[in-house]
Amino acid sequence: MTRHLKILEFALSTLLRHKLKNMAVVVVYTFVVFTLASVLFFSQALKKEASLLFDQTPELIVQRVSAGRHGWIPLSYCRTIANIRGVASVSPRYWGYYYDPPTRANYTFMGANLMPAEVRNMLKGSFFTEPDRRCCVVGQGVADARMLDPGDIIPVKGADGNLYVLRVKGIFQSSSQLLTNDLIVLPVADWREIFAIPADAATDLVTRIPNVREIDTVARKIQESLPDARPISREQILKTYDALFDWRSGVMVAAFAGCLAAFAIFAFDKAAGMSADDRRTVGILKAVGWEVSHILELKFWEGFCISMVCFLTGIIAAHVHVFYFGGTVFIPMLKGWSVLFPQFRLTPHAEIYLIAVVLFLSVVPYMMASIVPSWKAAVTDPDAVMRA
């Protein structure tokens, strides 16, 4: 044990003698670990948030496809779908997008005569009742962008070119921003009038299926009964989000490919051979009686100390960056194109395999690059090493 501690002490003193050289390595190494860990933590946290969010979504959503595009679905389809065995209920949904020129943002307009169950306890103000017209409830992002309070008005240009004035009756609280940040909820009649939607059509149909094992069977029967219908299951939506976040994570890593390439070139150059000073040190150590195993242990401790410092610093910095500062560097690329970004704090998830991935991609190559050339020099005659 004493011998190992002495070798570790000598390794630390060797690193301290080359402060500037090792400091450059530490900066690049730490940045590589920070980049990889931040991207993995951010994308995984978004996947978890999406998974938790979709736990409350319906088992099946039915859309109508016309010429390969999503079209309005007739309300008469509700009766056909409700008659399929295994379906508990079918209800229409009314929603669409609206571009607001003053804020250059896209809002989600949703028609509803009752408050959505997901945000029932997240409202400041009041929700409109059945007879109310020309009123709405807006998300916190819309309220901030248009500087709205309950009682204010928001003008909306309809599909017919006319201007419709909606009075704000309530604002969704910030705790629901992930669901409601760019949302405007208004009566169904107003929604139809603004977007010029037929009275017998909806955006899609929400289908509740109590037995999850029957989802695929119900979806197949819907397609057989309604050839122009497209059933989308909750699992399909989750897989789409996973693929989307994985793709954006890859794009983010590609954006930092220069740094990763520099680190790879550095590791390859270090593995290709040792500097004259390093070879001279190895030769002297062998001349004074050090064995090959001692030299390899010395180089192992040098690489291990640098790797652990950079790895832990990068992991901690990535954790703070993603979970306390909201991943500021990666927000535009990983959250999407919307102008109204929801402000929410991601919840840390103990994903050991993510840390293992970063460890394997960063620490293992550097350790190999540190030990391999040292072994080549250690098995060579000391005189030849020092003369080389």
Coordinates of N, CA, C and O in Angstrom, one line a residue, residues 157-295:
K157 N -57.2 38.2 -35.9 CA -57.7 38.3 -37.3 C -58.2 36.9 -37.7 O -57.5 35.9 -37.7
G158 N -59.5 36.9 -38.2 CA -60.1 35.6 -38.6 C -59.8 35.2 -40.0 O -59.2 36.0 -40.8
A159 N -60.2 34.0 -40.4 CA -60.0 33.5 -41.7 C -60.7 34.3 -42.8 O -60.3 34.3 -43.9
D160 N -61.8 35.0 -42.4 CA -62.5 35.9 -43.3 C -62.0 37.3 -43.4 O -62.6 38.1 -44.1
G161 N -60.9 37.6 -42.7 CA -60.3 38.9 -42.8 C -60.8 39.9 -41.7 O -60.3 41.0 -41.6
N162 N -61.9 39.5 -41.0 CA -62.4 40.4 -40.0 C -61.6 40.3 -38.7 O -60.9 39.3 -38.4
L163 N -61.7 41.3 -37.9 CA -61.0 41.3 -36.6 C -62.0 40.9 -35.5 O -63.1 41.5 -35.3
Y164 N -61.6 39.9 -34.7 CA -62.4 39.5 -33.6 C -61.7 39.9 -32.3 O -60.5 39.6 -32.1
V165 N -62.4 40.4 -31.4 CA -61.9 40.9 -30.1 C -62.3 39.9 -29.0 O -63.5 39.8 -28.7
L166 N -61.3 39.3 -28.3 CA -61.6 38.4 -27.3 C -61.2 39.0 -25.9 O -60.1 39.6 -25.8
R167 N -62.1 38.9 -24.9 CA -61.8 39.4 -23.6 C -61.2 38.3 -22.7 O -61.7 37.2 -22.7
V168 N -60.0 38.6 -22.1 CA -59.3 37.6 -21.3 C -60.1 37.5 -19.9 O -60.2 38.4 -19.2
K169 N -60.5 36.3 -19.6 CA -61.2 36.0 -18.4 C -60.3 35.3 -17.4 O -60.5 35.4 -16.1
G170 N -59.2 34.7 -17.8 CA -58.3 34.1 -16.9 C -56.9 33.8 -17.5 O -56.8 33.8 -18.8
I171 N -55.9 33.5 -16.7 CA -54.6 33.3 -17.2 C -54.1 32.0 -16.5 O -54.2 31.9 -15.3
F172 N -53.6 31.1 -17.3 CA -53.1 29.8 -16.7 C -51.8 30.2 -15.9 O -51.0 30.9 -16.3
Q173 N -51.7 29.6 -14.7 CA -50.5 29.8 -13.9 C -49.3 29.3 -14.4 O -49.3 28.4 -15.3
S174 N -48.1 29.8 -13.9 CA -46.8 29.4 -14.5 C -46.5 27.9 -14.2 O -45.7 27.3 -14.9
S175 N -47.2 27.3 -13.2 CA -46.9 25.9 -13.0 C -47.4 25.0 -14.1 O -47.0 23.8 -14.2
S176 N -48.2 25.5 -15.0 CA -48.7 24.7 -16.1 C -48.1 25.1 -17.5 O -48.6 24.8 -18.5
Q177 N -47.0 25.8 -17.4 CA -46.4 26.4 -18.7 C -46.1 25.3 -19.7 O -46.2 25.5 -20.9
L178 N -45.7 24.1 -19.2 CA -45.3 23.1 -20.2 C -46.5 22.7 -21.1 O -46.4 22.3 -22.2
L179 N -47.7 22.8 -20.5 CA -49.0 22.5 -21.2 C -49.6 23.7 -21.8 O -50.2 23.6 -22.9
T180 N -49.5 24.9 -21.2 CA -50.4 26.0 -21.6 C -49.6 27.3 -22.0 O -50.3 28.3 -22.2
N181 N -48.3 27.3 -22.1 CA -47.6 28.5 -22.3 C -48.1 29.3 -23.6 O -48.2 30.5 -23.5
D182 N -48.3 28.6 -24.7 CA -48.7 29.3 -25.9 C -50.2 29.0 -26.2 O -50.6 29.2 -27.4
L183 N -51.0 28.7 -25.2 CA -52.3 28.2 -25.4 C -53.3 29.4 -25.2 O -53.2 30.2 -24.3
I184 N -54.4 29.4 -26.1 CA -55.5 30.3 -25.9 C -56.8 29.4 -26.0 O -57.0 28.8 -27.1
V185 N -57.5 29.3 -25.0 CA -58.8 28.5 -24.9 C -60.0 29.5 -25.1 O -60.0 30.4 -24.3
L186 N -60.9 29.1 -26.0 CA -62.0 30.0 -26.2 C -63.2 29.1 -26.5 O -63.1 27.9 -26.8
P187 N -64.4 29.6 -26.5 CA -65.6 28.8 -26.7 C -65.6 28.2 -28.1 O -65.0 28.8 -29.1
V188 N -66.1 27.0 -28.3 CA -66.1 26.3 -29.5 C -66.7 27.1 -30.7 O -66.2 27.1 -31.8
A189 N -67.8 27.8 -30.4 CA -68.5 28.6 -31.4 C -67.6 29.7 -31.9 O -67.6 30.0 -33.1
D190 N -66.9 30.4 -31.0 CA -65.9 31.4 -31.4 C -64.8 30.8 -32.2 O -64.3 31.4 -33.2
W191 N -64.3 29.6 -31.8 CA -63.2 29.0 -32.5 C -63.7 28.7 -34.0 O -62.9 28.9 -34.9
R192 N -64.9 28.1 -34.1 CA -65.4 27.8 -35.5 C -65.5 29.1 -36.3 O -65.1 29.1 -37.5
E193 N -66.0 30.2 -35.7 CA -66.2 31.4 -36.5 C -64.9 32.0 -36.9 O -64.7 32.5 -38.0
I194 N -63.9 32.0 -36.0 CA -62.6 32.7 -36.3 C -61.9 31.9 -37.4 O -61.3 32.5 -38.4
F195 N -61.9 30.6 -37.4 CA -61.1 29.8 -38.3 C -62.0 29.3 -39.5 O -61.5 28.6 -40.4
A196 N -63.3 29.7 -39.5 CA -64.2 29.3 -40.6 C -64.3 27.8 -40.8 O -64.1 27.2 -41.9
I197 N -64.5 27.1 -39.7 CA -64.6 25.6 -39.6 C -66.1 25.2 -39.7 O -66.9 25.8 -39.0
P198 N -66.4 24.2 -40.6 CA -67.8 23.7 -40.6 C -68.3 23.3 -39.3 O -67.6 22.8 -38.4
A199 N -69.6 23.4 -39.1 CA -70.3 23.0 -37.8 C -70.2 21.5 -37.6 O -70.4 21.0 -36.4
D200 N -70.0 20.7 -38.6 CA -70.0 19.2 -38.4 C -68.6 18.6 -38.5 O -68.5 17.5 -38.8
A201 N -67.6 19.4 -38.2 CA -66.2 19.0 -38.3 C -65.4 19.3 -37.0 O -65.8 20.3 -36.3
A202 N -64.4 18.6 -36.8 CA -63.5 18.8 -35.6 C -62.1 18.6 -36.1 O -61.8 18.1 -37.3
T203 N -61.1 18.9 -35.3 CA -59.7 18.7 -35.6 C -59.3 17.2 -35.6 O -58.7 16.7 -36.5
D204 N -59.7 16.6 -34.5 CA -59.5 15.1 -34.4 C -60.4 14.6 -33.3 O -61.2 15.3 -32.7
L205 N -60.4 13.3 -33.1 CA -61.2 12.6 -32.1 C -60.4 11.9 -31.1 O -59.5 11.2 -31.4
V206 N -60.8 12.2 -29.8 CA -60.1 11.5 -28.7 C -60.8 10.2 -28.4 O -62.1 10.2 -28.1
T207 N -60.1 9.1 -28.4 CA -60.7 7.8 -28.2 C -60.1 7.2 -26.9 O -58.9 7.0 -26.8
R208 N -61.0 6.9 -26.0 CA -60.6 6.3 -24.7 C -60.8 4.8 -24.8 O -61.9 4.3 -25.1
I209 N -59.7 4.0 -24.5 CA -59.8 2.6 -24.5 C -59.3 2.0 -23.2 O -58.1 2.1 -22.9
P210 N -60.1 1.5 -22.3 CA -59.7 1.1 -21.0 C -58.6 0.0 -21.0 O -57.7 0.0 -20.2
N211 N -58.7 -1.0 -21.9 CA -57.8 -2.1 -22.0 C -56.7 -1.8 -23.0 O -56.9 -1.8 -24.2
V212 N -55.5 -1.5 -22.5 CA -54.4 -1.1 -23.4 C -54.0 -2.2 -24.4 O -53.4 -1.9 -25.5
R213 N -54.3 -3.4 -24.1 CA -54.0 -4.5 -25.0 C -54.9 -4.5 -26.2 O -54.6 -5.2 -27.2
E214 N -56.0 -3.8 -26.2 CA -56.9 -3.7 -27.3 C -56.6 -2.5 -28.2 O -57.4 -2.3 -29.2
I215 N -55.6 -1.7 -27.9 CA -55.4 -0.5 -28.7 C -55.1 -0.8 -30.2 O -55.7 -0.2 -31.1
D216 N -54.2 -1.7 -30.4 CA -53.9 -2.0 -31.8 C -55.1 -2.6 -32.5 O -55.3 -2.3 -33.7
T217 N -55.8 -3.4 -31.8 CA -57.0 -4.1 -32.5 C -58.0 -3.0 -32.8 O -58.6 -3.0 -34.0
V218 N -58.3 -2.1 -31.9 CA -59.3 -1.0 -32.2 C -58.8 -0.1 -33.3 O -59.5 0.3 -34.2
A219 N -57.5 0.2 -33.3 CA -56.9 1.0 -34.4 C -57.1 0.3 -35.8 O -57.4 1.0 -36.8
R220 N -56.9 -1.0 -35.8 CA -57.0 -1.7 -37.1 C -58.5 -1.7 -37.5 O -58.8 -1.5 -38.7
K221 N -59.4 -1.8 -36.6 CA -60.9 -1.8 -36.9 C -61.3 -0.4 -37.4 O -62.2 -0.3 -38.3
I222 N -60.7 0.6 -36.8 CA -61.0 2.0 -37.3 C -60.6 2.2 -38.7 O -61.3 2.8 -39.5
Q223 N -59.4 1.7 -39.0 CA -58.9 1.9 -40.4 C -59.7 1.1 -41.4 O -59.9 1.5 -42.5
E224 N -60.2 -0.1 -40.9 CA -61.1 -0.9 -41.8 C -62.4 -0.2 -42.1 O -63.0 -0.3 -43.2
S225 N -63.0 0.4 -41.0 CA -64.3 1.0 -41.1 C -64.2 2.4 -41.8 O -65.1 2.8 -42.5
L226 N -63.1 3.1 -41.5 CA -63.0 4.5 -42.0 C -61.6 4.5 -42.8 O -60.6 4.8 -42.1
P227 N -61.6 4.2 -44.0 CA -60.3 4.2 -44.8 C -59.5 5.4 -44.7 O -58.2 5.4 -44.8
D228 N -60.1 6.6 -44.6 CA -59.4 7.9 -44.6 C -59.0 8.3 -43.2 O -58.5 9.4 -43.1
A229 N -59.2 7.5 -42.2 CA -58.9 7.8 -40.8 C -57.5 7.4 -40.5 O -57.0 6.4 -41.1
R230 N -56.8 8.1 -39.6 CA -55.4 7.7 -39.2 C -55.4 7.7 -37.7 O -55.3 8.7 -37.0
P231 N -55.5 6.5 -37.1 CA -55.4 6.4 -35.6 C -53.9 6.5 -35.2 O -53.0 5.9 -35.8
I232 N -53.7 7.3 -34.1 CA -52.4 7.5 -33.6 C -52.4 7.1 -32.1 O -53.1 7.8 -31.3
S233 N -51.6 6.1 -31.7 CA -51.6 5.7 -30.3 C -50.7 6.6 -29.5 O -49.8 7.2 -30.0
R234 N -50.9 6.5 -28.2 CA -50.0 7.3 -27.3 C -48.6 6.8 -27.4 O -47.6 7.6 -27.3
E235 N -48.4 5.5 -27.6 CA -47.0 4.9 -27.7 C -46.3 5.4 -28.9 O -45.1 5.7 -28.9
Q236 N -47.1 5.6 -30.0 CA -46.5 6.1 -31.2 C -46.0 7.6 -31.1 O -45.0 8.0 -31.6
I237 N -46.8 8.4 -30.3 CA -46.4 9.8 -30.1 C -45.2 9.8 -29.2 O -44.2 10.6 -29.5
L238 N -45.1 9.0 -28.2 CA -43.9 8.9 -27.4 C -42.7 8.5 -28.2 O -41.6 9.1 -28.0
K239 N -42.8 7.5 -29.0 CA -41.7 7.1 -29.9 C -41.2 8.2 -30.8 O -40.0 8.4 -31.1
T240 N -42.2 9.0 -31.3 CA -41.9 10.1 -32.2 C -41.1 11.2 -31.4 O -40.1 11.7 -32.0
Y241 N -41.5 11.5 -30.2 CA -40.8 12.5 -29.4 C -39.4 12.0 -29.1 O -38.4 12.7 -29.1
D242 N -39.2 10.7 -28.7 CA -37.9 10.1 -28.5 C -37.0 10.2 -29.7 O -35.8 10.6 -29.5
A243 N -37.5 9.9 -30.8 CA -36.7 10.0 -32.1 C -36.3 11.5 -32.3 O -35.2 11.8 -32.8
L244 N -37.3 12.4 -32.1 CA -37.0 13.8 -32.3 C -35.9 14.3 -31.4 O -35.0 15.0 -31.9
F245 N -36.0 14.0 -30.1 CA -35.0 14.5 -29.2 C -33.7 13.8 -29.5 O -32.6 14.5 -29.3
D246 N -33.7 12.6 -29.9 CA -32.4 11.9 -30.2 C -31.8 12.6 -31.4 O -30.5 12.8 -31.5
W247 N -32.6 12.9 -32.4 CA -32.1 13.6 -33.6 C -31.5 15.0 -33.3 O -30.4 15.3 -33.7
R248 N -32.2 15.7 -32.5 CA -31.7 17.1 -32.1 C -30.5 17.0 -31.2 O -29.6 17.8 -31.3
S249 N -30.4 15.9 -30.4 CA -29.2 15.7 -29.6 C -28.0 15.5 -30.6 O -26.9 16.0 -30.3
G250 N -28.2 14.7 -31.6 CA -27.2 14.4 -32.5 C -26.7 15.7 -33.3 O -25.5 15.9 -33.5
V251 N -27.7 16.5 -33.6 CA -27.4 17.8 -34.3 C -26.5 18.7 -33.4 O -25.6 19.3 -33.8
M252 N -26.9 18.7 -32.1 CA -26.2 19.5 -31.1 C -24.8 19.0 -30.9 O -23.8 19.8 -30.9
V253 N -24.6 17.7 -30.9 CA -23.2 17.2 -30.8 C -22.4 17.5 -32.1 O -21.2 17.8 -32.0
A254 N -23.1 17.4 -33.2 CA -22.4 17.7 -34.5 C -22.0 19.2 -34.5 O -20.9 19.5 -35.1
A255 N -22.7 20.1 -33.9 CA -22.4 21.5 -33.8 C -21.0 21.7 -33.1 O -20.3 22.6 -33.3
F256 N -20.8 20.8 -32.1 CA -19.5 20.9 -31.4 C -18.5 19.8 -31.9 O -17.6 19.4 -31.1
A257 N -18.7 19.4 -33.1 CA -17.8 18.4 -33.6 C -16.4 18.8 -33.7 O -15.4 18.0 -33.6
G258 N -16.1 20.1 -33.9 CA -14.8 20.6 -33.9 C -14.0 20.3 -32.7 O -12.8 19.9 -32.7
C259 N -14.7 20.6 -31.5 CA -14.0 20.3 -30.2 C -13.8 18.9 -30.0 O -12.7 18.4 -29.5
L260 N -14.8 18.0 -30.4 CA -14.6 16.6 -30.3 C -13.5 16.1 -31.2 O -12.7 15.2 -30.7
A261 N -13.4 16.6 -32.4 CA -12.3 16.2 -33.3 C -11.0 16.6 -32.7 O -10.0 15.8 -32.8
A262 N -10.9 17.8 -32.1 CA -9.6 18.2 -31.5 C -9.2 17.3 -30.4 O -8.0 16.9 -30.3
F263 N -10.2 16.9 -29.6 CA -9.8 16.0 -28.5 C -9.4 14.6 -29.1 O -8.5 14.0 -28.5
A264 N -10.1 14.1 -30.1 CA -9.7 12.8 -30.7 C -8.3 12.9 -31.3 O -7.5 12.0 -31.1
I265 N -8.0 14.0 -32.0 CA -6.7 14.1 -32.6 C -5.6 14.2 -31.5 O -4.5 13.6 -31.6
F266 N -5.9 14.9 -30.4 CA -5.0 15.0 -29.3 C -4.7 13.6 -28.7 O -3.6 13.2 -28.4
A267 N -5.8 12.8 -28.4 CA -5.7 11.5 -27.9 C -4.9 10.6 -28.8 O -4.0 9.8 -28.4
F268 N -5.1 10.7 -30.1 CA -4.4 9.8 -31.1 C -2.9 10.2 -31.1 O -2.1 9.4 -31.1
D269 N -2.7 11.5 -31.1 CA -1.3 12.0 -31.1 C -0.5 11.5 -29.8 O 0.6 11.1 -29.9
K270 N -1.2 11.6 -28.7 CA -0.6 11.1 -27.5 C -0.3 9.6 -27.5 O 0.7 9.1 -27.0
A271 N -1.3 8.9 -28.1 CA -1.1 7.4 -28.1 C 0.0 7.0 -29.2 O 0.6 5.9 -29.1
A272 N 0.2 7.9 -30.1 CA 1.2 7.5 -31.2 C 2.6 7.6 -30.7 O 3.5 6.9 -31.2
G273 N 2.9 8.3 -29.6 CA 4.2 8.3 -29.1 C 4.3 9.3 -27.9 O 3.4 10.0 -27.6
M274 N 5.5 9.3 -27.2 CA 5.7 10.1 -26.1 C 6.7 11.2 -26.5 O 7.5 11.1 -27.4
S275 N 6.7 12.3 -25.8 CA 7.6 13.4 -26.0 C 9.0 13.0 -25.6 O 9.2 12.0 -24.8
A276 N 10.0 13.8 -26.0 CA 11.4 13.5 -25.6 C 11.6 13.5 -24.1 O 12.3 12.7 -23.5
D277 N 10.9 14.5 -23.5 CA 11.0 14.7 -22.0 C 10.4 13.5 -21.3 O 10.9 13.0 -20.3
D278 N 9.2 13.0 -21.8 CA 8.6 11.8 -21.2 C 9.4 10.6 -21.3 O 9.6 9.8 -20.4
R279 N 10.0 10.4 -22.5 CA 10.9 9.2 -22.7 C 12.1 9.3 -21.8 O 12.5 8.3 -21.3
R280 N 12.7 10.5 -21.7 CA 13.8 10.6 -20.8 C 13.5 10.3 -19.4 O 14.2 9.6 -18.6
T281 N 12.3 10.7 -18.9 CA 11.8 10.4 -17.6 C 11.7 8.9 -17.4 O 12.1 8.3 -16.3
V282 N 11.1 8.2 -18.3 CA 10.9 6.8 -18.2 C 12.3 6.1 -18.2 O 12.5 5.1 -17.4
G283 N 13.2 6.5 -19.0 CA 14.5 5.9 -19.1 C 15.3 6.1 -17.7 O 15.9 5.1 -17.2
I284 N 15.2 7.3 -17.1 CA 15.8 7.5 -15.8 C 15.2 6.6 -14.8 O 15.9 6.0 -13.9
L285 N 13.9 6.5 -14.8 CA 13.2 5.7 -13.8 C 13.6 4.2 -13.9 O 13.8 3.5 -12.9
K286 N 13.7 3.7 -15.2 CA 14.2 2.3 -15.3 C 15.6 2.2 -14.9 O 16.0 1.1 -14.4
A287 N 16.5 3.2 -15.1 CA 17.9 3.1 -14.8 C 18.1 3.1 -13.3 O 19.0 2.5 -12.8
V288 N 17.2 3.7 -12.5 CA 17.3 3.7 -11.1 C 16.6 2.5 -10.4 O 16.5 2.5 -9.2
G289 N 16.1 1.6 -11.2 CA 15.5 0.4 -10.7 C 14.0 0.2 -10.7 O 13.5 -0.8 -10.2
W290 N 13.3 1.1 -11.4 CA 11.9 1.0 -11.5 C 11.6 -0.2 -12.5 O 12.2 -0.3 -13.5
E291 N 10.5 -0.9 -12.2 CA 10.1 -2.0 -13.1 C 9.0 -1.5 -14.0 O 8.5 -0.4 -13.9
V292 N 8.7 -2.3 -15.1 CA 7.7 -1.9 -16.0 C 6.4 -1.7 -15.4 O 5.7 -0.7 -15.7
S293 N 6.0 -2.6 -14.4 CA 4.7 -2.4 -13.7 C 4.7 -1.1 -13.0 O 3.6 -0.5 -12.9
H294 N 5.8 -0.7 -12.4 CA 5.8 0.6 -11.7 C 5.6 1.8 -12.6 O 4.8 2.7 -12.3
I295 N 6.2 1.7 -13.8 CA 6.1 2.8 -14.7 C 4.6 2.9 -15.3 O 4.0 4.0 -15.4

